[in-house]
Every structure is written in structure tokens, then in C-alpha cells.
CSV table of C-alpha atoms in Angstrom, one decimal:
chain,number,residue,atom,x,y,z
Y,41,MET,CA,105.9,79.1,106.8
Y,42,ASN,CA,108.9,78.3,104.7
Y,43,GLU,CA,107.5,74.8,104.0
Y,44,GLY,CA,104.4,76.5,102.5
Y,45,ILE,CA,106.7,78.4,100.1
Y,46,LYS,CA,108.6,75.3,99.1
Y,47,ASN,CA,105.3,73.6,98.0
Y,48,LEU,CA,104.6,76.5,95.5
Y,49,ASP,CA,105.6,76.3,91.9
Y,50,GLU,CA,107.0,79.4,90.0
Y,51,LEU,CA,103.6,80.4,88.6
Y,52,GLN,CA,101.9,80.3,92.0
Y,53,LYS,CA,104.7,82.5,93.5
Y,54,LYS,CA,104.3,85.0,90.7
Y,55,ILE,CA,100.5,85.1,91.2
Y,56,ILE,CA,101.0,85.8,95.0
Y,57,LEU,CA,103.5,88.5,94.2
Y,58,HIS,CA,101.3,90.0,91.6
Y,59,LEU,CA,98.3,90.2,94.0
Y,60,LEU,CA,100.6,91.7,96.7
Y,61,ILE,CA,101.8,94.4,94.4
Y,62,PHE,CA,98.7,95.2,92.3
Y,63,GLY,CA,95.8,94.2,94.6
Y,64,PRO,CA,92.7,92.2,93.6
Y,65,ASP,CA,92.8,91.0,90.0
Y,66,THR,CA,91.1,88.6,87.6
Y,67,PRO,CA,92.8,85.5,86.1
Y,68,LYS,CA,92.1,86.9,82.6
Y,69,LEU,CA,94.0,90.1,83.3
Y,70,MET,CA,96.8,88.2,85.1
Y,71,SER,CA,97.2,85.9,82.0
Y,72,ARG,CA,97.8,89.0,79.9
Y,73,ARG,CA,100.0,91.0,82.3
Y,74,LEU,CA,101.5,89.1,85.2
Y,75,LEU,CA,103.7,91.2,87.4
Y,76,GLY,CA,103.3,94.3,85.2
Y,77,THR,CA,104.9,92.7,82.1
Y,78,LYS,CA,103.2,91.4,79.0
Y,79,THR,CA,102.7,87.7,79.1
Y,80,TYR,CA,100.8,85.1,77.1
Y,81,ILE,CA,100.2,82.5,79.8
Y,82,ASP,CA,97.3,80.2,79.1
Y,83,LEU,CA,94.2,81.4,81.0
Y,84,HIS,CA,93.4,77.9,82.2
Y,85,GLU,CA,96.9,77.6,83.8
Y,86,ILE,CA,96.3,80.8,85.7
Y,87,GLU,CA,92.8,79.7,86.8
Y,88,ASP,CA,94.1,76.3,87.9
Y,89,ALA,CA,97.0,77.9,89.9
Y,90,CYS,CA,94.5,80.3,91.5
Y,91,LEU,CA,92.2,77.5,92.6
Y,92,GLU,CA,95.1,75.6,94.0
Y,93,LEU,CA,96.2,78.6,96.0
Y,94,CYS,CA,92.6,78.9,97.2
Y,95,LYS,CA,92.7,75.3,98.5
Y,96,LYS,CA,95.9,76.2,100.3
Y,97,GLY,CA,94.3,79.2,101.9
Y,98,LEU,CA,96.7,81.8,100.5
Y,99,ILE,CA,94.2,83.6,98.3
Y,100,ARG,CA,90.4,83.9,98.2
Y,101,LYS,CA,87.7,84.6,95.7
Y,102,ILE,CA,85.8,87.8,95.8
Y,103,THR,CA,83.1,89.1,93.5
Y,104,GLY,CA,83.4,92.3,91.5
Y,105,LYS,CA,80.8,94.0,93.7
Y,106,ILE,CA,83.0,93.6,96.8
Y,107,VAL,CA,86.2,95.2,95.2
Y,108,PRO,CA,86.8,98.5,97.0
Y,109,LYS,CA,85.9,101.7,95.3
Y,110,ARG,CA,88.6,104.2,94.4
Y,111,ALA,CA,91.2,101.4,94.1
Y,112,PRO,CA,93.0,100.2,91.0
Y,113,THR,CA,92.1,96.6,90.2
Y,114,SER,CA,94.8,95.5,87.8
Y,115,SER,CA,98.3,96.1,86.4
Y,116,ILE,CA,96.8,97.2,83.1
Y,117,LYS,CA,96.5,101.0,83.1
Y,118,PRO,CA,95.6,101.2,86.9
Y,119,HIS,CA,94.5,104.9,86.5
Y,120,ILE,CA,91.8,103.8,84.0
Y,121,LYS,CA,90.6,100.8,86.1
Y,122,ILE,CA,89.7,102.9,89.1
Y,123,ARG,CA,86.1,102.2,89.9
Y,124,ALA,CA,85.3,105.7,91.1
Y,125,LYS,CA,85.0,106.9,87.5
Y,126,SER,CA,81.6,105.3,87.2
Y,127,ARG,CA,78.7,105.2,89.6
Y,128,GLU,CA,77.2,102.0,88.2
Y,129,ILE,CA,78.7,98.6,89.0
Y,130,ARG,CA,80.1,97.1,85.9
Y,131,ARG,CA,82.5,94.5,87.2
Y,132,HIS,CA,80.8,91.2,87.7
Y,133,GLY,CA,84.0,89.1,87.2
Y,134,GLN,CA,85.7,86.8,89.6
Y,135,TYR,CA,88.5,88.5,91.4
Y,136,PHE,CA,91.2,87.0,93.7
Y,137,GLU,CA,92.8,88.7,96.7
Y,138,LEU,CA,95.4,87.6,99.2
Y,139,THR,CA,94.5,86.3,102.7
Y,140,LYS,CA,96.5,87.2,105.8
Y,141,GLU,CA,98.7,84.2,105.4
Y,142,GLY,CA,99.1,84.9,101.7
Y,143,LYS,CA,100.3,88.4,102.5
Y,144,GLN,CA,102.9,87.0,104.9
Y,145,ILE,CA,104.2,84.5,102.3
Y,146,GLY,CA,104.1,87.2,99.6
Y,147,LYS,CA,106.4,89.4,101.6
Y,148,ILE,CA,108.9,86.5,101.9
Y,149,ILE,CA,108.6,85.9,98.2
Y,150,ARG,CA,109.1,89.6,97.5
Y,151,ARG,CA,112.4,89.5,99.4
Y,152,GLU,CA,113.5,86.5,97.3
Y,153,TYR,CA,112.8,88.4,94.1
Y,154,ARG,CA,114.1,91.6,95.6
Y,155,LEU,CA,111.2,93.7,94.4
């Protein structure tokens, strides 16, 4: 488990921690607001890091239709992003969520950052 963490760079650790804290999110929203603070990280860097984490089996892709109802989907104004406000499905974007192994590693990373 610890060797899996050693192979992660700083951005990948932050993405895992972000998904652990805020739940499923899109790379576009993560590039604007990673870990709840305003950032201007290049969207392609986030997408590449997410795809690399998918290959390692720590996160997985889900479609917007699968994202659970009545759950916030990002760190940007979570109370506005709750899907229950609209009966129609509007989100067609690509979301990422943690796998079981990703959650375990995320908890270890969270202890490192003391969040």
C-alpha cells in the first residue's frame, strides 16, 4: 500500500484527496478549484493525472447520469450543484470517483496532510 503512495506525484495525491473530501468531480472543476481553493492548473495536466490514476486502479470514470441524486458533485458551491434541484438530467460530463483501493490510499494521504 505504501509503495502505491510513493509512486504518486503531488498532483495525483491532491486529486485523490479532493475526490475523498468532495466526492465525484470533473477534471474541469478540479482544475479551477482543487481541494476547495482556487487554482489555475492546466486542464490537460489534471486530465492526464486522472487517466494515470485510472490505469493504477485508484479512480474510475463514471458518466454524469450515474452520479447519485441529492449529492453535491464539486467543491464549487456544493449547495448549488445538488442534482435534486432539477428533475431533468443535465450533466453529461465525465466524472471521476475513487475506487475502494483509492479510498484506502486517500485516508493515508489525508493523515499525511492532516486534513
